[in-house]
mmCIF file of C-alpha atoms and ligand atoms in Angstrom:
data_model
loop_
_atom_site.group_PDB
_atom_site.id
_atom_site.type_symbol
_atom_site.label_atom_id
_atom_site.label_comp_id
_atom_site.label_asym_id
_atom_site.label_seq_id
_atom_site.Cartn_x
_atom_site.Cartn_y
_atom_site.Cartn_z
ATOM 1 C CA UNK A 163 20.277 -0.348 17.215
ATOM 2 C CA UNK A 164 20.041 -2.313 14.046
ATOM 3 C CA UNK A 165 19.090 -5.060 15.888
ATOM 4 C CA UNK A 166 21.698 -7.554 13.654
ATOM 5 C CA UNK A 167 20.341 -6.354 10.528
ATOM 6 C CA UNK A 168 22.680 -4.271 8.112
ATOM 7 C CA UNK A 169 20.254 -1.713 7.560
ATOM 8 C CA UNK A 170 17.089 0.139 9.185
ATOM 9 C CA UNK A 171 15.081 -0.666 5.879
ATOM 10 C CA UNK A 172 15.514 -4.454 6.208
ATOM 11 C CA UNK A 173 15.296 -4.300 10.511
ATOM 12 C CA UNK A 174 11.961 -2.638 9.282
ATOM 13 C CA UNK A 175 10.603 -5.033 6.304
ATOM 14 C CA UNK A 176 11.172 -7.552 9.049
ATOM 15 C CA UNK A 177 9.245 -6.413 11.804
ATOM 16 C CA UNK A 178 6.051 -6.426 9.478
ATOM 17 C CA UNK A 179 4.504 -8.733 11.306
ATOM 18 C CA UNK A 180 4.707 -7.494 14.497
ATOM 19 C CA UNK A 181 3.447 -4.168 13.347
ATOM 20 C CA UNK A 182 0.691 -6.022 11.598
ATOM 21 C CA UNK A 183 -0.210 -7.996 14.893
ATOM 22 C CA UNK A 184 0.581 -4.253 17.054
ATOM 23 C CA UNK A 185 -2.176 -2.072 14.794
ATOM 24 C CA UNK A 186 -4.557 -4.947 15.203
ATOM 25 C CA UNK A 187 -4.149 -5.597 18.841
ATOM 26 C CA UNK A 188 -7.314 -3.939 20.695
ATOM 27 C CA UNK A 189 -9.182 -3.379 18.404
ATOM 28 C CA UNK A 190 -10.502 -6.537 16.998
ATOM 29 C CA UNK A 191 -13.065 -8.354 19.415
ATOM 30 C CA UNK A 192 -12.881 -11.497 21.472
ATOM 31 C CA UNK A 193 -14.637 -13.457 19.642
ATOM 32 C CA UNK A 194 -12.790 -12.274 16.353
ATOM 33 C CA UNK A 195 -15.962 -10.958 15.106
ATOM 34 C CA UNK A 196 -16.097 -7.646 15.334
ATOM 35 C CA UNK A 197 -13.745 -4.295 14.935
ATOM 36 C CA UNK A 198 -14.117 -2.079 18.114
ATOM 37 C CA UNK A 199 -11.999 1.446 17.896
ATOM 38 C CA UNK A 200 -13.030 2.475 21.089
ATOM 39 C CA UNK A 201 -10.746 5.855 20.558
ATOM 40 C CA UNK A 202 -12.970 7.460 17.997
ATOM 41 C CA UNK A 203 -15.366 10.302 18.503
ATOM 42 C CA UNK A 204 -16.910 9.630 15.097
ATOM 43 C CA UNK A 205 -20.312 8.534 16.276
ATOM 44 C CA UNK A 206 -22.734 5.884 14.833
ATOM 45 C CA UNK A 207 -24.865 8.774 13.950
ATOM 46 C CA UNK A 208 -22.333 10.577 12.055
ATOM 47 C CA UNK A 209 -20.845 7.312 10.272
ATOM 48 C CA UNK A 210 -24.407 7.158 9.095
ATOM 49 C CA UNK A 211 -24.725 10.721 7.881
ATOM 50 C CA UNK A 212 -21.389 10.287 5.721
ATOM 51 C CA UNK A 213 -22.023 10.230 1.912
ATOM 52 C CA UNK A 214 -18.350 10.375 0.330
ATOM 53 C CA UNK A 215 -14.780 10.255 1.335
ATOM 54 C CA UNK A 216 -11.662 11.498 0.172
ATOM 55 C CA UNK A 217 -8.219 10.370 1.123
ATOM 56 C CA UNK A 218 -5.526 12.962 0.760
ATOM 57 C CA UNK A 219 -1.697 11.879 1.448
ATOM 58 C CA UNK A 220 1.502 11.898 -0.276
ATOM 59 C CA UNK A 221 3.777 9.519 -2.069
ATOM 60 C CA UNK A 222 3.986 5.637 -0.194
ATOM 61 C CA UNK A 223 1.119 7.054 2.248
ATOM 62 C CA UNK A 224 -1.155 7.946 -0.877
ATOM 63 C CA UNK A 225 -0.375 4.253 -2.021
ATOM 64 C CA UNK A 226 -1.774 2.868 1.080
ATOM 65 C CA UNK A 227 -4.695 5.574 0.836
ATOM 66 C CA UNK A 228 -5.268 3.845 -2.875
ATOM 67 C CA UNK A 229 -5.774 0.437 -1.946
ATOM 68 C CA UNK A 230 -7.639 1.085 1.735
ATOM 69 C CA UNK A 231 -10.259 3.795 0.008
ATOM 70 C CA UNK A 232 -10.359 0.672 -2.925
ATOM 71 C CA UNK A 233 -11.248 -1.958 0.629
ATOM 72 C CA UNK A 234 -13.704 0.626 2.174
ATOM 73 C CA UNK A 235 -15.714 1.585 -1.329
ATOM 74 C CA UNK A 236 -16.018 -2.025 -1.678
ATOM 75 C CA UNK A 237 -16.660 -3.260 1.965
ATOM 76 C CA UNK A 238 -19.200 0.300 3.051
ATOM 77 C CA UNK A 239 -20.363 1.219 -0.809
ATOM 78 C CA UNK A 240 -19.632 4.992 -0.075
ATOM 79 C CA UNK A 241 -17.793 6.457 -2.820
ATOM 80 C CA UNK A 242 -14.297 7.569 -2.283
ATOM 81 C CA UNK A 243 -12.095 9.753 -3.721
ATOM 82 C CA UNK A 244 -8.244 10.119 -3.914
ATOM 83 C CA UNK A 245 -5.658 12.741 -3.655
ATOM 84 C CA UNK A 246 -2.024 13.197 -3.298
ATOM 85 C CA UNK A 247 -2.182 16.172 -0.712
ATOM 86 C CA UNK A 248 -0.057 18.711 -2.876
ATOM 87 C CA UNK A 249 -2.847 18.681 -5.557
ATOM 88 C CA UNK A 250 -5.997 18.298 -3.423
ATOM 89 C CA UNK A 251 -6.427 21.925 -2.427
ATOM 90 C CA UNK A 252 -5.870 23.619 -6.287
ATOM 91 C CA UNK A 253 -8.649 21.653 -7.731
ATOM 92 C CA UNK A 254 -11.327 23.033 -5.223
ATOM 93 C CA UNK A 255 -12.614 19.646 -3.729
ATOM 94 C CA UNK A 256 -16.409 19.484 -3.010
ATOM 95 C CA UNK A 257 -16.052 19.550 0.864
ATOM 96 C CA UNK A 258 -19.031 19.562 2.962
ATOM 97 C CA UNK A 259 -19.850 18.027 6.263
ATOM 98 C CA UNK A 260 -21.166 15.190 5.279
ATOM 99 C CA UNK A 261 -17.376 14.540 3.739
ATOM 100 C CA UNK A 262 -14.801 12.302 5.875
ATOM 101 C CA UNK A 263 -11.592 13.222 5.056
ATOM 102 C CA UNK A 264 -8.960 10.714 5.698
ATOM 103 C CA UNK A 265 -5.444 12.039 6.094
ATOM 104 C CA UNK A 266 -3.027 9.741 6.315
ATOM 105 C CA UNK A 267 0.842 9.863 6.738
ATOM 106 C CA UNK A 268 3.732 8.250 8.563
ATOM 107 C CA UNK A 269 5.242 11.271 10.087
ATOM 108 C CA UNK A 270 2.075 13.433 10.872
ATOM 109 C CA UNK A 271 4.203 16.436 10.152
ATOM 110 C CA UNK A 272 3.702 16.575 5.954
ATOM 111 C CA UNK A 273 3.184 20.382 5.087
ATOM 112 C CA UNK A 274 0.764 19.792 2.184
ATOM 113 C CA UNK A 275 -1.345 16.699 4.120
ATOM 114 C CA UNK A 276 -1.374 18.945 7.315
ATOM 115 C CA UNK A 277 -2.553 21.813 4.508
ATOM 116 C CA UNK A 278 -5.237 19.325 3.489
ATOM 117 C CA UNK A 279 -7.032 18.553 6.650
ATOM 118 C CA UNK A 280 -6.910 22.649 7.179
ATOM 119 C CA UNK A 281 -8.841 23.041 4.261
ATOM 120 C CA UNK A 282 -11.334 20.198 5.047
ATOM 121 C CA UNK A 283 -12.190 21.688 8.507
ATOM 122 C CA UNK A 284 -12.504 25.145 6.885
ATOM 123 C CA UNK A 285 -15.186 23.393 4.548
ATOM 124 C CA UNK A 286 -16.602 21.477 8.009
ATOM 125 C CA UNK A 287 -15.314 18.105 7.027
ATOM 126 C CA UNK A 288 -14.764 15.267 9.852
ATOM 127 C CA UNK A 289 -10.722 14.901 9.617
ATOM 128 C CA UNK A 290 -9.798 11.076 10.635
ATOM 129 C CA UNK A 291 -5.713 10.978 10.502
ATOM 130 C CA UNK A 292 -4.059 7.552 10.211
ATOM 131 C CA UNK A 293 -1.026 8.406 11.320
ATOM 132 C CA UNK A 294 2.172 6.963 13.277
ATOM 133 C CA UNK A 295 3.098 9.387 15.615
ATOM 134 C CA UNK A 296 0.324 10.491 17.903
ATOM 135 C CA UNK A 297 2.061 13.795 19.109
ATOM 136 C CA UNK A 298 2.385 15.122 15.639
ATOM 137 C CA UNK A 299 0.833 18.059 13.757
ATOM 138 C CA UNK A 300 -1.576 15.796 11.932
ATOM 139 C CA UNK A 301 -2.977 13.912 14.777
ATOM 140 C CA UNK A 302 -3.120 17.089 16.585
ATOM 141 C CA UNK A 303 -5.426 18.715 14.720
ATOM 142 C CA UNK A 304 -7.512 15.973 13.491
ATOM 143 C CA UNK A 305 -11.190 15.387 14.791
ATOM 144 C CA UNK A 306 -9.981 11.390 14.820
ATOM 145 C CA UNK A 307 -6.799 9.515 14.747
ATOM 146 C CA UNK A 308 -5.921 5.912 14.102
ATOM 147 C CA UNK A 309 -2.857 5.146 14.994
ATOM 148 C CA UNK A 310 -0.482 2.780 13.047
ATOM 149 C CA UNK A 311 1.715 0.993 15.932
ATOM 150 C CA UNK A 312 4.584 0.389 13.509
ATOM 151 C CA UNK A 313 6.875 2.063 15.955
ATOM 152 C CA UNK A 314 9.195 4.384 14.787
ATOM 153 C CA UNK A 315 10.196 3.986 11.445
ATOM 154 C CA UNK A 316 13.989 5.137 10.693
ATOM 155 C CA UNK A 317 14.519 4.251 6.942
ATOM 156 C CA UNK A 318 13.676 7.374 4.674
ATOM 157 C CA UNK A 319 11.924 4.260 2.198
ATOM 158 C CA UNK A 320 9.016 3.385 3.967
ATOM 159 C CA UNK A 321 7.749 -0.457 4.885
ATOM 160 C CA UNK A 322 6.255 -1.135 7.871
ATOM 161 C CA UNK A 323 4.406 2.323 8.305
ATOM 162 C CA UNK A 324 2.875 1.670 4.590
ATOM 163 C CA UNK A 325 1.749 -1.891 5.602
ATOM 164 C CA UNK A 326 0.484 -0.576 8.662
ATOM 165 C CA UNK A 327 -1.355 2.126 7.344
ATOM 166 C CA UNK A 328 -3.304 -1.099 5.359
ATOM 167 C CA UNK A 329 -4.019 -2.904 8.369
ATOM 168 C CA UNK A 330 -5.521 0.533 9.655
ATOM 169 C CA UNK A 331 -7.505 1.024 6.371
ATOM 170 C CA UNK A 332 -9.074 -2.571 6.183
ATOM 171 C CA UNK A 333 -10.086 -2.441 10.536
ATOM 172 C CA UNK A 334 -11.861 1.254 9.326
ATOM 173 C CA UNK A 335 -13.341 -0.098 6.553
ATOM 174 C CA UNK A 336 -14.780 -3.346 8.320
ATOM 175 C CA UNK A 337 -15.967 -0.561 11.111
ATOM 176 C CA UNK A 338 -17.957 1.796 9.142
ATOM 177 C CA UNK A 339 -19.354 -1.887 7.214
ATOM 178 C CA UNK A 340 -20.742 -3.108 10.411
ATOM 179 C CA UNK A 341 -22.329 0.178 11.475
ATOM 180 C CA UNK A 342 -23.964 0.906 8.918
ATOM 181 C CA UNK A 343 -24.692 -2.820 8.077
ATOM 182 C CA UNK A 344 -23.414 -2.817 4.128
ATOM 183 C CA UNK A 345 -21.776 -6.504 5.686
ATOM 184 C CA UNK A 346 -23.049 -9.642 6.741
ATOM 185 C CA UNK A 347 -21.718 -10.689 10.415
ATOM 186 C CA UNK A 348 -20.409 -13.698 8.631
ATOM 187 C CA UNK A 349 -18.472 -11.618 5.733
ATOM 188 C CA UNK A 350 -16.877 -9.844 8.536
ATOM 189 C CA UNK A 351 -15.552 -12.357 10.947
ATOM 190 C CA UNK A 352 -14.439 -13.986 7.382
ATOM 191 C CA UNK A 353 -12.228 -11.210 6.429
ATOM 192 C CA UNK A 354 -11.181 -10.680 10.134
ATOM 193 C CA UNK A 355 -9.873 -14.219 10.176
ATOM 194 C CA UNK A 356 -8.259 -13.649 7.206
ATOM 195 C CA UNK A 357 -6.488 -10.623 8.412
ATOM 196 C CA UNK A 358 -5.371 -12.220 11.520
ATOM 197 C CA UNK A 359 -3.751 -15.058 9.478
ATOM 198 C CA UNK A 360 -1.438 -12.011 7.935
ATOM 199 C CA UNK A 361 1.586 -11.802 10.073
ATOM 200 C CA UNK A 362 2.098 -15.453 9.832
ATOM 201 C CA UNK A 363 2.027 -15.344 5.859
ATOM 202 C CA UNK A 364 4.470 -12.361 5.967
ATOM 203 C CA UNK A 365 6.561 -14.419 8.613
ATOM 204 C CA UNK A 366 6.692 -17.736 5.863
ATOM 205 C CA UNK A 367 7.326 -14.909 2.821
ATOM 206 C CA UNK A 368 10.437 -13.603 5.061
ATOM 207 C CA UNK A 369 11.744 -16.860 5.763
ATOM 208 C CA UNK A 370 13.406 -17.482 2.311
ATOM 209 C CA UNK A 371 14.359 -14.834 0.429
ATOM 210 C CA UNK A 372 16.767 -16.114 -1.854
ATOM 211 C CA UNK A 373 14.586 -15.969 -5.358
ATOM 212 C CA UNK A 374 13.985 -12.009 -4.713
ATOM 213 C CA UNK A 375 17.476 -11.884 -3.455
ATOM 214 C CA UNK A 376 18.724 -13.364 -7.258
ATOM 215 C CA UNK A 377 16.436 -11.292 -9.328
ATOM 216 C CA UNK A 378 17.372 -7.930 -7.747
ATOM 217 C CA UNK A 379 20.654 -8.786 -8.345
ATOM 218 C CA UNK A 380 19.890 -9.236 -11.746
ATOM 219 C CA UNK A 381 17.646 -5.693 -12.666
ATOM 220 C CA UNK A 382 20.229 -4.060 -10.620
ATOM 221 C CA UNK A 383 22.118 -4.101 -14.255
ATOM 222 C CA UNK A 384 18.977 -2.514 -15.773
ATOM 223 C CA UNK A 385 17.880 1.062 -15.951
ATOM 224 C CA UNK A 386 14.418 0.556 -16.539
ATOM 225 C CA UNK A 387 11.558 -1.459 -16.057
ATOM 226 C CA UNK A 388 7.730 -1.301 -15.772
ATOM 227 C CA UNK A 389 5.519 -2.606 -13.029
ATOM 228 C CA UNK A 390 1.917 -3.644 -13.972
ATOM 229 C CA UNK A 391 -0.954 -4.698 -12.697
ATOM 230 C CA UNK A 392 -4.943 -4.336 -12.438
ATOM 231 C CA UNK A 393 -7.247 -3.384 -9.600
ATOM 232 C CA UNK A 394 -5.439 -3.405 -6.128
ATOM 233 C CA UNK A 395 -2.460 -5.269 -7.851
ATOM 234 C CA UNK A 396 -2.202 -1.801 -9.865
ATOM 235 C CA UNK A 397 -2.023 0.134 -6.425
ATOM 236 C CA UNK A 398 0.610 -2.230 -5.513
ATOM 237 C CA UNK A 399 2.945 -1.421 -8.378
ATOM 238 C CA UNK A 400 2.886 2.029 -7.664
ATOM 239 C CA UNK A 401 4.164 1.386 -4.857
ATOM 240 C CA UNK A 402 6.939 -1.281 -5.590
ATOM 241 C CA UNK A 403 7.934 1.434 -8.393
ATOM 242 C CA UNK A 404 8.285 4.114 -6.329
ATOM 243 C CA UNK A 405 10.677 2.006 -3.801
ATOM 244 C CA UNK A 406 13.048 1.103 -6.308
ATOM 245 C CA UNK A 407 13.232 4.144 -7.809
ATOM 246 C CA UNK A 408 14.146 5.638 -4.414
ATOM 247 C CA UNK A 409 16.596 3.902 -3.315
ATOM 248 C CA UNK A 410 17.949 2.145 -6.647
ATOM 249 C CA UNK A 411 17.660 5.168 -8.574
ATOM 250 C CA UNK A 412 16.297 2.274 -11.272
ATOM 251 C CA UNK A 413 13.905 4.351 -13.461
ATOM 252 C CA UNK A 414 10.622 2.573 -13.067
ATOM 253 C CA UNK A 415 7.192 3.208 -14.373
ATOM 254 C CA UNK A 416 3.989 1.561 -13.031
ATOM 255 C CA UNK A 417 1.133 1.061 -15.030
ATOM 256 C CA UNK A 418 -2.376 -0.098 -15.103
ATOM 257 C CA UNK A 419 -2.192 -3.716 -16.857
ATOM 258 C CA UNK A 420 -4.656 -2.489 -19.715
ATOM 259 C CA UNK A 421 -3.553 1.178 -20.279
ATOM 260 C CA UNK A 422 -0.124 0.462 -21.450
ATOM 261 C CA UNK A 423 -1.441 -0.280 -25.223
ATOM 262 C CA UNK A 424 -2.542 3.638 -25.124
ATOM 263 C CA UNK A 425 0.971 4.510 -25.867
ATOM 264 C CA UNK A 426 3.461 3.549 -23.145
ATOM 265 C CA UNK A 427 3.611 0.207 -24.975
ATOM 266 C CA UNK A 428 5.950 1.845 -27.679
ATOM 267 C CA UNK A 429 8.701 2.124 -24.705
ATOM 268 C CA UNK A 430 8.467 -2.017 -24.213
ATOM 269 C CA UNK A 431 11.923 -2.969 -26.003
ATOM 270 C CA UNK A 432 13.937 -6.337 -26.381
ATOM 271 C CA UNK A 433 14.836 -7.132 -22.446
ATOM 272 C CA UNK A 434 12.857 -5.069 -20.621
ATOM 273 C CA UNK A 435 11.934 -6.366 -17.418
ATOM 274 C CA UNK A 436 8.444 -5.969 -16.696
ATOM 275 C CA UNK A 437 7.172 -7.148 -13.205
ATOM 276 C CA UNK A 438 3.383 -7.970 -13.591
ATOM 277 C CA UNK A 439 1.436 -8.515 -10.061
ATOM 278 C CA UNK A 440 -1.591 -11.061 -11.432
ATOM 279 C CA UNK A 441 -2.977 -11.816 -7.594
ATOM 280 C CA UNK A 442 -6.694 -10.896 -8.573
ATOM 281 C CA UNK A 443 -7.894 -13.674 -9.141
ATOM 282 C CA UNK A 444 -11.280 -11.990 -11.229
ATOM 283 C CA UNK A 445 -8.474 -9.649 -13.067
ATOM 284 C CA UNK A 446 -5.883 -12.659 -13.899
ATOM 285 C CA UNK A 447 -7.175 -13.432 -17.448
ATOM 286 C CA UNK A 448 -6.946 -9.807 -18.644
ATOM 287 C CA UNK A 449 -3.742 -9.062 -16.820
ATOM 288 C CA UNK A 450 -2.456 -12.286 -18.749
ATOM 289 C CA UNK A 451 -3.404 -11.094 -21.751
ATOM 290 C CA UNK A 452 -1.508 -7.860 -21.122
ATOM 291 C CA UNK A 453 1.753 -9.678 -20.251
ATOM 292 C CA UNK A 454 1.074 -10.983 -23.371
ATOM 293 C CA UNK A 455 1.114 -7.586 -24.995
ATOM 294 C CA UNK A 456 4.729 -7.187 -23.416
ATOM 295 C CA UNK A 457 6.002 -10.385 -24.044
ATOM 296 C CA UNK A 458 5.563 -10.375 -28.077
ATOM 297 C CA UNK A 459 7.511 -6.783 -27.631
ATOM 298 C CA UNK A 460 9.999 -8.993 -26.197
ATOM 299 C CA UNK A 461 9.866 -7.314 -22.403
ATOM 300 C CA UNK A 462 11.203 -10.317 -20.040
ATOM 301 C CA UNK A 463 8.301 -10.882 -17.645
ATOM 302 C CA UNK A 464 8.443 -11.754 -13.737
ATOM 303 C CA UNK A 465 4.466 -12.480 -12.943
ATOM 304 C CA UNK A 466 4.117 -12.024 -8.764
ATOM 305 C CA UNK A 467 0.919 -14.455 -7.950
ATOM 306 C CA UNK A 468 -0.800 -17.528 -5.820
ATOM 307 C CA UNK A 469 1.408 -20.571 -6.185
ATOM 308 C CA UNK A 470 -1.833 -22.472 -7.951
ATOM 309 C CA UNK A 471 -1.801 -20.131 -10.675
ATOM 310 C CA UNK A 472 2.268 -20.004 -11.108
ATOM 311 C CA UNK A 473 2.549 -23.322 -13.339
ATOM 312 C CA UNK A 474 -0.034 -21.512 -15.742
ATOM 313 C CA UNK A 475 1.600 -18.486 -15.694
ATOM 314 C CA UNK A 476 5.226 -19.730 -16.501
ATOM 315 C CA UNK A 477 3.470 -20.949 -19.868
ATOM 316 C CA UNK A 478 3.108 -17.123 -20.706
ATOM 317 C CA UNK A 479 5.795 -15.674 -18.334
ATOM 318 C CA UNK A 480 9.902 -16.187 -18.084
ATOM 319 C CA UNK A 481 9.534 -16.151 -13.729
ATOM 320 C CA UNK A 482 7.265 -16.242 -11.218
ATOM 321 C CA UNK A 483 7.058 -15.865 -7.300
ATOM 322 C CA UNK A 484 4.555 -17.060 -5.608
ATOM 323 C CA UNK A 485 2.857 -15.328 -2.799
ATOM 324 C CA UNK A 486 0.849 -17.104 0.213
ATOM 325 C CA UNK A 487 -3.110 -17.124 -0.509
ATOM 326 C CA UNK A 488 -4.860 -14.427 1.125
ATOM 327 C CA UNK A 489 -8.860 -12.431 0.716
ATOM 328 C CA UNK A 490 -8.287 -10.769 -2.867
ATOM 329 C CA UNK A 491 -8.773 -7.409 -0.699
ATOM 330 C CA UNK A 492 -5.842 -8.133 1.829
ATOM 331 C CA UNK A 493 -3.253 -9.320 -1.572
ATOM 332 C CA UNK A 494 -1.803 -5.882 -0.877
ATOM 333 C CA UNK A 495 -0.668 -6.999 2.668
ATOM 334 C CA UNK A 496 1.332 -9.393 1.403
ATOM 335 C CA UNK A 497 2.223 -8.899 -2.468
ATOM 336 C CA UNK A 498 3.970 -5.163 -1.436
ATOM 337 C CA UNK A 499 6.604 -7.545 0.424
ATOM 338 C CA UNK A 500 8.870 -8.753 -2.168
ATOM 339 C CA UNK A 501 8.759 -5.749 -3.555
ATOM 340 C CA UNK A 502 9.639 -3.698 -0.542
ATOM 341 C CA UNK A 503 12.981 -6.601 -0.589
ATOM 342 C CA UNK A 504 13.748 -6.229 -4.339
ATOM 343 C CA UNK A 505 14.226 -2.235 -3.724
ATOM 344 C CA UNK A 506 16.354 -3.077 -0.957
ATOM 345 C CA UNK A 507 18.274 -5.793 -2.899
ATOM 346 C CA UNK A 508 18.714 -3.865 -6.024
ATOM 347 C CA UNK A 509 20.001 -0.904 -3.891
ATOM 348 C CA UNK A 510 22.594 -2.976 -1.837
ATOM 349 C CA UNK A 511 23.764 -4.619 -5.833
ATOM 350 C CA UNK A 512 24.001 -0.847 -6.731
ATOM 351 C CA UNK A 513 26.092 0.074 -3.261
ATOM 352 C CA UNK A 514 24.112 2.936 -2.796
ATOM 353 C CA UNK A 515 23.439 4.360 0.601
ATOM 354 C CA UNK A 516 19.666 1.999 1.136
ATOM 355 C CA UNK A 517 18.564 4.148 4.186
ATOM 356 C CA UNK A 518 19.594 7.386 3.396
ATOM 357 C CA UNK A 519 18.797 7.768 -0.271
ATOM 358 C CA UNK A 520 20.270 10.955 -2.606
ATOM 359 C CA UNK A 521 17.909 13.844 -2.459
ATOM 360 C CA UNK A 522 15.333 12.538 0.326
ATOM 361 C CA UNK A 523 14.369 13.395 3.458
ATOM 362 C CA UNK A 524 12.122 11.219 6.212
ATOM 363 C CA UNK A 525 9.794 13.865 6.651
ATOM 364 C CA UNK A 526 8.662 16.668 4.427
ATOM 365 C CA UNK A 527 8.033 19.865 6.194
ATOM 366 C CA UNK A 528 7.600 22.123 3.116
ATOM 367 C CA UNK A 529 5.003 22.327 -0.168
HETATM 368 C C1 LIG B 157 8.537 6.746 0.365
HETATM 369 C C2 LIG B 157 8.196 7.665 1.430
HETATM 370 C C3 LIG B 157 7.464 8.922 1.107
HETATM 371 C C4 LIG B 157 6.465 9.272 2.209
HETATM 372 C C5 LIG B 157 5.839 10.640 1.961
HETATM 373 C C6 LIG B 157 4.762 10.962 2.985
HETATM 374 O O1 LIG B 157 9.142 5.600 0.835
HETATM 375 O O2 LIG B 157 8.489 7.403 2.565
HETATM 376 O O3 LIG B 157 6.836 8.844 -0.136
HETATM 377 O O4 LIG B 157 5.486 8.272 2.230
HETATM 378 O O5 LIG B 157 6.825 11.626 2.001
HETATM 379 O O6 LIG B 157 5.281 10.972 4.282
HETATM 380 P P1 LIG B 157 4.350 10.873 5.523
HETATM 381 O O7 LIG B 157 3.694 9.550 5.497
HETATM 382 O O8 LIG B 157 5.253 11.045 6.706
HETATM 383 O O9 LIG B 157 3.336 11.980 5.413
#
């Protein structure tokens, strides 16, 4: 049932790209120059009327929220707001019907996301679940759903449901961008290309594994660390923190590249790993000057980047993986993959149980 691998978590890292190529099957024209999502009832009329957004979700699925409400503000210019979905309700969100709420979660059964879209409808808000498991709670009572074809997803860490859930994100985003024309047809096709090119890139990142494989082995001795990074990157290292604290039980702490000198800074000691994502390209000067920051505290630095900026980097950093070259928009797509293996790694070093982790459950049916 493993299919040959030792764990769910690493049968499910692995089938990335087919998830990536599943969720984008149908719903990408012919030509390659369009997004169609032919299930929707959201009309043309009513994408028009929308004038802001929030996405409400919980833990990994609030990551993925974070970096596709970062692709839509950018690709459709509508601002968009974030929530984890056990906060959303207590700070009385300004819901009205001109408000899509995006709901998104793995399982479709989260008590506080499910409690989320029942207070958007009771405040006349269009409910759009991306979700992936079309018979669940969530994408039974939402207006819309999108659904992730990850197929089921066993591990209680979640991979392929989380990249998933960004391949859903970036197709919605280039959507509402075409009908309500805030992208050129050109820009479009251009980042549909790109997005099409993304299983591949995951396939070559999967291939050899050996350099994440040594590295885990080596914070496996640590018991803390920091992730950093700026922009999406940032988004990224929420996630890859909240993976290895999961199932390494590694303390972890991911900040925003610049915000660290606000006070966290004064935890950087002699050793400290840091793992810095510098993918974005407009960011990577500031996010170098950061690591930086770290390295004079004497924090040991692993920089995640494009292989034309790694023989830079090393002049500033003590290792550095590269990651294939993607739209600074889709980085997330690929840059979350290492990480998703050096949680796994670390946990194997540590011999704790990687699928069923201490404390967790797959799917959280209470607030
Ligand atoms: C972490 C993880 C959790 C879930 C969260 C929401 O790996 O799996 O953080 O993402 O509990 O679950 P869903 O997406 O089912 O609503």
């Amino acid at each position: 049932e493993k299919g040959g691998f030792d764990h769910f978590m690493l049968k499910e890292i692995y089938e990335q790209p087919k998830a990536y190529r599943d969720t984008m099957r149908g719903r990408i024209d012919e030509s390659g120059s369009k997004v169609i999502f032919p299930e929707l009832n959201l009309t043309e009329e009513k994408i028009r009327s929308i004038n802001n957004i929030h996405i409400v979700a919980c833990g990994t699925a609030y990551h993925a929220g974070l970096v596709g409400g970062t692709a839509i503000e950018r690709l459709v210019r509508i601002p968009v707001a974030f929530d984890v979905a056990s906060e959303y309700r207590y700070r009385s969100p300004l819901i009205t019907p001109e408000t899509l709420v995006i709901v998104v979660s793995q399982s479709g059964e989260t008590a506080d996301t499910l409690a989320a879209l029942r207070e958007a409808h009771a405040n006349g808000a269009h409910v759009l679940a991306i979700t992936n498991v079309v018979g669940s709670s969530i994408a039974r009572d939402a207006d819309d759903v999108i659904a992730t074809l990850a197929g089921p997803e066993i591990a209680v860490a979640s991979t392929k449901a989380y990249t998933s859930q960004l391949i859903a994100f970036y197709l919605f985003g280039l959507y509402l961008a075409e009908v309500r024309g805030t992208q050129t047809a050109e820009e479009i096709s251009h980042i549909i290309a790109a997005m099409q090119s993304l299983p591949e890139q995951v396939e070559a990142m999967l291939e050899n594994t050996d350099a994440i494989k040594a590295y885990a082995k080596h914070i496996s001795n640590h018991n803390n660390l920091f992730f950093i990074g700026r922009g999406v990157d940032y988004a990224v290292a929420l996630e890859g923190s909240l993976k290895l604290k999961e199932i390494s039980y590694i303390h972890s702490e991911a900040y925003a590249a610049g915000e660290l000198k606000h006070g966290t800074l004064a935890l950087i000691e002699d050793g400290i790993p840091v793992i810095a994502l510098a993918t974005q390209e407009a960011l990577l000067e500031k996010t170098v000057s950061n690591i930086k920051e770290v390295k004079a505290r004497g924090a040991e630095v692993m920089a995640l980047s494009h292989e034309e900026h790694v023989s830079s980097l090393l002049k500033s950093v003590d290792q550095a993986f590269a990651i294939p070259k993607t739209l600074p928009l889709l980085t997330p797509a690929l840059s979350v993959v290492p990480l998703q293996l050096l949680a796994y790694y670390a946990s194997l070093a540590r011999g704790n149980d990687v699928d069923k982790p201490r404390n967790l459950a797959k799917s959280v049916t209470v607030e």
